[in-house]
Coordinates of C-alpha atoms and ligand atoms in Angstrom, one line a residue:
M456 CA 139.5 105.9 106.9
S457 CA 141.4 106.4 104.1
G458 CA 142.5 109.6 103.6
Q459 CA 140.2 112.2 101.8
T460 CA 140.9 114.4 98.4
F461 CA 139.4 117.4 97.0
E462 CA 140.1 119.1 93.5
V463 CA 139.3 122.5 93.7
F464 CA 138.6 124.9 91.1
S465 CA 139.9 128.3 90.5
L466 CA 141.0 131.0 88.6
F467 CA 143.0 131.9 92.7
P468 CA 144.7 128.2 92.7
D469 CA 147.3 130.4 95.0
A470 CA 145.2 131.8 97.2
V471 CA 143.6 128.6 98.4
A472 CA 146.7 126.4 98.2
G473 CA 147.9 129.1 100.3
F474 CA 145.1 129.5 103.4
L475 CA 145.3 125.5 103.4
R476 CA 148.6 125.0 104.7
G477 CA 147.9 126.5 108.3
G478 CA 145.8 125.3 111.2
L479 CA 144.2 122.1 111.0
V480 CA 144.6 121.1 108.3
G481 CA 147.9 121.3 107.1
K482 CA 148.1 119.2 109.8
A483 CA 145.5 116.6 108.0
L484 CA 147.6 117.7 104.6
A485 CA 151.1 117.2 106.2
R486 CA 149.4 113.4 107.9
E487 CA 148.2 112.9 104.2
L488 CA 144.6 112.1 105.7
V489 CA 143.0 114.6 103.1
S490 CA 145.0 116.3 99.9
V491 CA 144.3 119.2 98.4
H492 CA 144.3 119.5 94.8
C493 CA 144.5 123.2 93.2
T494 CA 143.8 123.8 89.2
D495 CA 143.5 126.6 87.1
Y496 CA 141.2 127.0 84.5
R497 CA 143.4 129.3 82.6
E498 CA 145.7 126.4 81.7
F499 CA 143.0 125.0 80.2
A500 CA 142.2 128.3 77.6
T501 CA 142.1 127.3 74.1
D502 CA 143.1 131.3 73.1
R503 CA 146.6 132.9 73.1
Y504 CA 145.4 135.7 75.4
R505 CA 144.5 132.3 77.4
T506 CA 140.4 133.8 77.9
V507 CA 138.8 132.0 80.5
D508 CA 135.4 134.7 79.8
D509 CA 133.1 136.5 77.6
A510 CA 130.5 138.5 77.7
P511 CA 127.2 137.5 78.5
Y512 CA 124.8 136.5 75.1
G513 CA 121.3 139.4 75.3
G514 CA 124.0 141.3 77.1
G515 CA 124.3 143.0 80.3
P516 CA 127.0 144.5 82.3
G517 CA 129.4 142.4 83.7
M518 CA 131.3 139.0 82.5
V519 CA 130.6 134.9 82.4
M520 CA 133.2 132.2 82.6
K521 CA 133.2 130.0 79.5
I522 CA 131.9 126.1 79.3
E523 CA 134.8 125.5 77.6
P524 CA 138.2 125.9 80.0
V525 CA 136.1 124.7 83.2
V526 CA 134.7 121.6 81.0
A527 CA 138.7 121.2 80.5
A528 CA 140.0 121.4 83.2
L529 CA 137.4 118.9 84.5
E530 CA 138.1 116.4 82.5
H531 CA 142.0 116.2 82.0
V532 CA 141.5 116.0 86.3
T533 CA 139.1 113.0 86.4
R534 CA 141.4 111.5 83.5
L535 CA 144.2 112.2 85.9
R536 CA 143.2 111.5 89.3
G537 CA 139.9 109.6 88.4
P538 CA 135.9 110.4 89.2
M539 CA 134.9 112.7 91.9
H540 CA 131.2 113.7 92.8
R541 CA 131.5 117.5 91.9
I542 CA 130.2 120.8 93.8
L543 CA 129.3 123.4 92.2
L544 CA 129.7 127.6 94.2
T545 CA 127.0 129.4 93.4
P546 CA 124.7 131.4 95.2
A547 CA 122.2 129.7 93.9
G548 CA 122.4 126.6 95.5
P549 CA 120.5 125.1 98.6
R550 CA 122.8 125.4 102.3
F551 CA 125.4 124.6 103.1
D552 CA 125.1 123.2 106.6
Q553 CA 126.4 120.6 109.5
R554 CA 124.5 117.7 107.7
V555 CA 126.1 118.1 103.9
A556 CA 129.0 118.1 105.8
E557 CA 128.0 114.9 107.2
R558 CA 127.6 113.6 104.3
L559 CA 130.2 115.3 102.6
A560 CA 132.4 113.6 104.9
A561 CA 131.1 109.6 103.4
V562 CA 132.3 111.3 100.6
P563 CA 136.4 110.2 99.4
R564 CA 136.9 112.6 96.0
I565 CA 134.8 116.7 96.1
G566 CA 135.2 118.3 93.0
L567 CA 134.5 122.0 94.2
L568 CA 134.1 124.4 91.0
C569 CA 134.7 128.6 91.8
G570 CA 133.2 130.7 90.5
R571 CA 134.8 134.5 89.2
Y572 CA 132.4 137.6 88.1
E573 CA 129.1 137.0 86.6
G574 CA 129.6 133.2 87.5
I575 CA 130.1 130.2 85.6
D576 CA 128.7 129.2 82.2
D577 CA 124.3 127.0 83.3
R578 CA 125.3 124.6 80.9
V579 CA 127.7 123.3 83.5
R580 CA 125.0 123.3 86.2
E581 CA 123.0 121.3 83.9
H582 CA 125.5 118.9 82.6
F583 CA 128.4 118.4 84.3
V584 CA 128.4 118.5 87.6
D585 CA 126.9 116.1 90.5
E586 CA 124.7 119.3 92.9
C587 CA 125.4 122.7 93.4
L588 CA 125.2 124.7 97.3
S589 CA 125.6 127.5 98.6
L590 CA 127.9 129.1 101.5
G591 CA 124.8 131.4 102.8
D592 CA 122.7 134.1 101.7
F593 CA 125.3 137.1 100.4
V594 CA 126.7 137.3 96.7
L595 CA 130.9 136.9 97.4
N596 CA 133.1 137.8 94.0
G597 CA 134.4 134.1 93.9
G598 CA 133.5 130.1 94.9
E599 CA 136.7 130.2 96.9
V600 CA 136.2 131.2 100.6
A601 CA 133.1 128.9 100.0
A602 CA 135.5 126.7 98.6
L603 CA 137.7 126.7 102.0
A604 CA 135.3 126.9 104.2
I605 CA 133.8 123.1 102.9
I606 CA 137.5 121.4 102.8
E607 CA 137.2 122.9 107.2
A608 CA 134.3 121.9 108.0
V609 CA 134.1 118.7 106.1
A610 CA 137.9 117.9 106.7
R611 CA 137.3 118.3 110.1
L612 CA 134.3 115.5 110.6
R613 CA 137.3 112.5 109.2
E614 CA 138.5 111.1 112.1
G615 CA 142.4 111.7 113.0
V616 CA 141.8 115.0 112.1
L617 CA 140.4 116.8 115.0
G618 CA 143.3 116.4 118.5
N619 CA 140.2 115.2 120.1
P620 CA 137.4 113.1 118.3
E621 CA 134.4 113.7 120.5
S622 CA 134.7 117.6 120.2
A623 CA 133.2 117.1 117.2
A624 CA 130.4 115.2 118.2
R625 CA 129.2 118.0 121.0
D626 CA 129.7 120.7 118.9
S627 CA 126.6 123.2 117.8
F628 CA 125.0 121.5 114.5
S629 CA 126.3 118.4 115.5
L630 CA 122.9 115.7 115.2
Q631 CA 121.9 114.2 118.6
D632 CA 119.5 111.1 119.1
M633 CA 116.6 112.9 120.4
S634 CA 113.5 110.2 120.2
S635 CA 111.2 109.5 123.6
P636 CA 110.0 106.3 124.5
T637 CA 107.3 107.4 124.3
G638 CA 107.2 109.4 121.0
S639 CA 107.5 109.3 117.0
K640 CA 111.8 109.2 116.1
E641 CA 113.0 112.3 115.5
Q642 CA 116.6 113.9 116.1
G643 CA 118.3 117.0 115.6
A644 CA 120.7 119.5 117.3
W645 CA 121.9 122.0 119.9
L646 CA 123.5 124.8 119.3
E647 CA 127.2 123.6 122.2
H648 CA 126.7 125.2 125.0
P649 CA 129.6 128.6 126.2
H650 CA 132.9 127.7 127.1
F651 CA 135.7 129.3 129.8
T652 CA 138.8 129.8 130.2
R653 CA 141.6 131.2 133.3
P654 CA 141.6 133.6 134.2
P655 CA 138.7 133.0 136.9
E656 CA 138.5 137.0 137.1
F657 CA 138.6 139.6 134.6
R658 CA 137.9 143.3 134.8
G659 CA 135.6 142.3 138.1
L660 CA 134.1 139.8 134.6
G661 CA 133.4 136.1 136.4
V662 CA 132.7 132.8 135.3
P663 CA 129.9 130.5 136.5
E664 CA 130.4 128.9 139.7
V665 CA 129.4 125.2 138.7
L666 CA 132.9 125.2 135.9
L667 CA 134.9 126.3 139.0
A668 CA 133.9 123.0 141.1
G669 CA 135.2 120.1 139.8
D670 CA 132.6 118.5 140.2
H671 CA 131.7 116.3 136.6
A672 CA 128.5 115.8 136.9
D673 CA 127.0 118.6 138.3
V674 CA 129.5 120.7 135.6
A675 CA 128.3 118.3 132.9
R676 CA 123.9 119.2 134.0
W677 CA 124.9 122.6 133.4
R678 CA 126.4 122.5 130.2
R679 CA 123.4 120.3 129.2
E680 CA 120.9 123.2 130.8
Q681 CA 123.0 126.2 128.7
A682 CA 123.4 124.3 125.6
W683 CA 119.2 123.8 125.2
R684 CA 118.6 126.6 127.0
R685 CA 120.7 128.8 124.4
T686 CA 119.0 126.4 121.3
W687 CA 115.7 127.6 122.0
A688 CA 117.0 132.0 122.6
L689 CA 119.0 132.0 120.3
R690 CA 117.9 128.9 117.3
P691 CA 114.7 126.7 118.0
D692 CA 114.4 126.0 115.4
L693 CA 117.3 123.2 115.6
R694 CA 115.3 121.8 118.4
P695 CA 112.4 119.2 117.3
Q696 CA 108.8 120.5 117.5
R697 CA 107.5 118.1 119.2
A698 CA 104.0 117.1 120.5
L699 CA 102.2 116.2 123.4
P700 CA 99.7 112.8 122.7
D701 CA 96.6 113.8 122.6
D702 CA 95.7 111.5 125.5
A703 CA 98.4 112.5 127.6
P704 CA 96.1 114.4 131.0
L705 CA 96.5 117.2 131.6
Y706 CA 96.0 119.5 135.3
L707 CA 96.7 122.0 136.3
V708 CA 97.0 122.9 140.2
A709 CA 95.4 126.2 142.7
H710 CA 98.6 126.0 145.3
F711 CA 98.1 127.8 148.4
A712 CA 101.0 129.5 150.3
A713 CA 100.2 127.5 154.5
G714 CA 97.8 129.4 156.8
E715 CA 94.5 130.4 157.1
K716 CA 93.6 133.0 154.4
D717 CA 90.9 135.6 152.7
M718 CA 88.8 132.5 152.0
S719 CA 86.7 134.8 149.5
E720 CA 89.3 135.6 147.1
R721 CA 90.6 132.2 147.0
T722 CA 87.2 131.1 146.0
A723 CA 86.6 132.8 143.5
L724 CA 90.4 132.1 142.2
I725 CA 89.5 128.8 142.6
A726 CA 86.7 129.7 140.5
A727 CA 88.2 131.0 138.2
L728 CA 90.3 128.1 137.7
A729 CA 88.1 125.7 137.3
A730 CA 87.4 127.7 133.9
A731 CA 90.3 128.3 132.8
A732 CA 91.2 124.5 133.2
G733 CA 88.4 123.4 131.6
E734 CA 88.2 125.5 128.6
A735 CA 91.3 123.3 127.8
G736 CA 90.5 120.2 128.8
A737 CA 92.3 119.7 131.5
E738 CA 90.9 119.3 135.7
L739 CA 91.4 122.2 138.0
R740 CA 93.3 119.8 141.8
V741 CA 94.3 122.4 144.8
V742 CA 96.7 122.3 146.6
S743 CA 96.8 124.4 151.0
P744 CA 99.0 122.6 153.5
G745 CA 97.2 122.6 156.2
G746 CA 94.2 125.1 155.2
R747 CA 90.6 123.1 154.6
P748 CA 89.7 123.1 150.5
P749 CA 87.2 126.2 150.5
E750 CA 83.8 125.8 150.5
G751 CA 81.4 126.4 147.0
A752 CA 84.6 127.3 144.9
G753 CA 83.0 124.9 142.1
V754 CA 85.5 122.3 142.7
A755 CA 85.2 118.7 144.5
R756 CA 86.4 117.8 147.7
A757 CA 87.8 114.8 146.7
A758 CA 90.4 117.5 144.4
H759 CA 91.8 118.9 147.8
F760 CA 95.4 117.8 148.3
R761 CA 97.7 118.9 151.5
S762 CA 101.1 118.7 149.1
L763 CA 102.2 118.6 146.1
K764 CA 103.3 115.1 146.6
D765 CA 99.5 113.8 148.8
L766 CA 98.9 115.4 144.6
A767 CA 101.4 113.2 142.7
R768 CA 100.3 110.3 144.8
E769 CA 97.3 109.9 143.6
L770 CA 98.0 111.1 139.8
R771 CA 100.0 107.7 140.0
R772 CA 98.0 105.6 141.2
R773 CA 94.8 106.9 138.9
H774 CA 96.9 107.0 135.5
G775 CA 99.8 104.3 135.6
A776 CA 102.2 107.2 135.6
A777 CA 104.5 108.9 137.9
P778 CA 103.1 112.7 136.5
R779 CA 105.6 116.2 135.6
L780 CA 105.7 119.0 137.6
V781 CA 105.2 122.1 136.3
A782 CA 105.5 125.3 137.2
L783 CA 103.8 128.2 136.1
G784 CA 105.1 130.9 135.8
P785 CA 109.4 131.8 135.5
A786 CA 111.0 129.4 138.5
S787 CA 114.1 130.2 140.8
D788 CA 116.8 127.2 140.1
L789 CA 114.6 125.9 137.6
P790 CA 115.3 126.3 133.6
L791 CA 112.4 127.7 132.3
A792 CA 110.7 126.3 129.2
R793 CA 109.1 129.6 127.4
G794 CA 106.5 128.5 125.5
A795 CA 105.0 124.9 124.8
A796 CA 107.0 123.4 122.0
P797 CA 110.3 124.9 125.0
L798 CA 108.7 122.7 127.3
L799 CA 107.8 119.9 126.3
D800 CA 110.8 119.5 124.5
L801 CA 112.5 120.0 128.4
L802 CA 110.3 116.9 129.4
A803 CA 111.0 115.2 126.8
A804 CA 115.8 115.1 127.3
S805 CA 114.6 115.2 131.3
G806 CA 114.0 112.0 133.0
A807 CA 112.0 109.5 131.2
G808 CA 111.2 111.6 128.6
D809 CA 107.4 110.2 128.6
L810 CA 105.4 113.2 128.0
S811 CA 101.7 110.6 127.9
A812 CA 102.9 110.4 131.9
P813 CA 100.2 113.2 133.2
L814 CA 101.1 116.6 133.1
V815 CA 101.1 119.0 136.0
L816 CA 101.1 122.7 135.8
V817 CA 101.9 124.3 138.8
L818 CA 100.1 127.3 139.3
A819 CA 101.5 129.3 142.8
C820 CA 98.0 131.2 143.4
E821 CA 99.5 133.2 147.1
A822 CA 99.8 136.3 146.4
T823 CA 103.3 136.4 148.7
G824 CA 105.2 138.6 146.1
D825 CA 106.8 135.1 144.0
L826 CA 104.9 133.4 142.2
A827 CA 106.8 130.5 141.8
R828 CA 106.8 130.2 145.6
P829 CA 106.6 125.9 145.7
A830 CA 108.9 125.3 143.1
A831 CA 110.9 128.0 145.1
N832 CA 110.6 126.2 147.9
A833 CA 110.6 122.8 146.8
S834 CA 113.9 122.8 145.2
Q835 CA 117.7 123.7 147.0
G836 CA 119.5 122.2 144.4
R837 CA 120.5 121.7 141.1
S838 CA 118.4 121.8 138.2
G839 CA 118.9 120.9 134.7
P840 CA 117.1 119.0 131.3
S841 CA 118.2 116.2 132.2
S842 CA 117.5 116.8 136.8
T843 CA 114.5 116.2 138.9
A844 CA 114.4 119.4 140.9
P845 CA 113.3 117.3 145.2
G846 CA 109.7 118.4 146.0
G847 CA 109.0 117.3 141.9
L848 CA 109.0 120.5 139.8
E849 CA 111.1 119.5 137.1
A850 CA 110.9 122.7 135.3
A851 CA 109.1 126.7 135.1
F852 CA 106.8 127.1 131.8
S853 CA 105.5 131.0 131.1
P854 CA 103.5 131.0 127.7
V855 CA 104.7 133.1 125.4
S856 CA 102.2 135.6 125.1
P857 CA 100.8 137.5 125.9
R858 CA 103.7 138.9 128.1
P859 CA 104.0 136.4 130.4
S860 CA 106.5 138.6 133.0
R861 CA 103.6 141.1 133.8
L862 CA 100.9 138.4 134.0
A863 CA 103.3 136.6 136.6
S864 CA 104.2 140.4 138.7
G865 CA 100.2 141.1 138.4
L866 CA 99.2 138.6 140.3
A867 CA 102.3 138.2 142.5
E868 CA 101.3 141.9 144.1
T869 CA 99.2 142.3 146.0
P870 CA 95.9 144.2 145.6
S871 CA 96.0 147.8 146.9
M872 CA 92.8 149.7 147.0
N873 CA 94.2 153.0 144.1
D874 CA 96.8 151.3 141.7
S875 CA 94.8 149.8 138.5
S876 CA 97.5 149.5 136.3
G877 CA 98.4 145.7 136.3
P878 CA 95.8 143.2 136.2
Q879 CA 94.5 142.2 139.3
P880 CA 95.0 138.5 141.5
V881 CA 92.8 136.9 140.2
Q882 CA 91.8 137.6 136.7
A883 CA 96.4 137.8 136.5
A884 CA 96.2 134.1 137.5
A885 CA 92.9 133.1 135.8
L886 CA 94.8 135.0 132.7
L887 CA 97.9 133.1 132.8
A888 CA 96.9 129.6 134.0
A889 CA 94.6 129.9 130.5
V890 CA 97.4 131.6 128.3
A891 CA 99.7 128.4 129.6
L892 CA 96.3 126.0 128.7
A893 CA 95.8 127.1 125.5
E894 CA 99.9 127.1 124.0
L895 CA 99.3 123.3 124.9
K896 CA 96.4 122.3 124.1
S897 CA 97.7 124.0 120.6
R898 CA 100.7 121.4 121.0
R899 CA 97.9 118.5 121.2
S900 CA 99.4 116.2 118.7
T901 CA 97.0 116.1 115.7
H902 CA 96.8 112.0 114.6
P903 CA 96.2 111.1 118.1
S904 CA 95.9 107.4 117.3
E905 CA 98.8 106.6 114.7
L906 CA 100.5 108.1 118.0
R907 CA 98.4 105.3 120.1
H908 CA 99.9 102.8 118.3
E909 CA 103.1 104.0 118.1
Q910 CA 102.9 103.5 121.7
Q911 CA 101.8 100.3 121.4
Ligands
SAH1008 N1 126.4 137.1 89.1 C1 125.3 135.7 90.2 C2 126.7 135.8 91.5 C3 128.0 135.8 90.8 S1 129.1 136.1 91.7 C4 124.6 136.4 91.6 O1 123.8 136.8 91.3 O2 123.9 134.5 91.3 C5 131.0 135.0 91.7 C6 131.1 133.5 92.2 O3 131.6 133.4 93.2 C7 130.3 132.3 91.8 O4 130.4 131.8 90.8 C8 130.0 131.5 93.1 O5 131.5 130.1 91.8 C9 130.1 132.9 93.4 N2 129.3 132.6 95.4 C10 129.3 134.2 95.5 N3 128.6 133.7 96.7 C11 128.4 132.7 96.3 C12 127.8 131.6 98.0 N4 127.4 132.5 98.6 N5 128.3 131.0 98.0 C13 129.2 130.1 97.2 N6 129.7 130.3 96.0 C14 129.3 132.3 96.0

């Protein structure tokens, strides 16, 4: 790739040139990967006072940059060094971002027009530039800082400017192909994972263990998961908004601890969960290791399994695809998705990425203090967007509303006779399941026929 040229037009060309001498752009300039020319509008003023501004037509405060010196400067530089893609910097333009930087990185000659005062006579915007760009929703005194930001962001994407070409591809906002095998073609971006360096401890503040242990696969998994979590926490707009295919089977599993417990409570709970499942077009299954299925709970005997593994086997046989098992409520060691959109994104980004496989929400039902019992028991090891925890649970899912943590804690508490503050376990479990299923239902694809067509 041959060098890229920026032509900066400004009333303060020395300030622009001075800044560019430092850092990686300075090095790139020295190696002629990038070149920057700064042109002073004032040199193209026509009167003896070298006037570049005038009072606005219609009156009002401030001055406006005159059109003649601006156009004269543009035309002079075009004659001297050739045509360029002309960009006017203005807060009224579309926002500059990484996508725009990527597009501009392929443009060999870029002109950046910096305004001052109230801005440049608007005929320049209408007739003498190719596009407008804004740095953000705030007003600067001049376009120079915007021009410098654009030069840095664009130049670092050019081959050879960064020491390690891989780092640009891994930076925040870099676009990734996020198509899943069954979904439509999708692109999305991440915020990058956090970084740490020596010392390993500073005033009692440590760094994540996994980074010190030196297992590359573990580090890669951890970084992917951190990037995913950060993006969903801070910039969910960057990720693809996926839909659950309309024909993807949905199951709710009531998972009980081993042993015989209070059967009447189980029965009530199963009835409530069956109703919640029915409402959302999901089917209920019961897993109780060693126990016998509760009688008369509105679920057929056939819907009872001794383990999640047995259930998974049966679902695979029935649907011809391995089910995706997700803990309902927070679970240690599993990546937690708050809301249906992050859950679907997490599942699409991990493993087979197949969102049309049966989706199974596993609810730990015994009020033994930990909502996520099956998850916590099943996954002793690693987790991340692309790993599957042993035991088959891939992720934990908390619906966004209403206050899943309160529901979860209500569910986990053993009900006490004189405590009427929190929701009782049966109610809490049914509500949690209902809210989670409703959120998933609302993310069913609205065009199932198109989707089916794509899958064929
Ligand atoms: N009166 C104008 C602001 C002029 S600020 C308004 O209210 O919209 C003067 C110059 O600073 C502008 O001509 C433009 O070149 C530059 N500038 C200010 N804010 C900017 C931003 N957010 N992005 C890009 N350029 C900006």
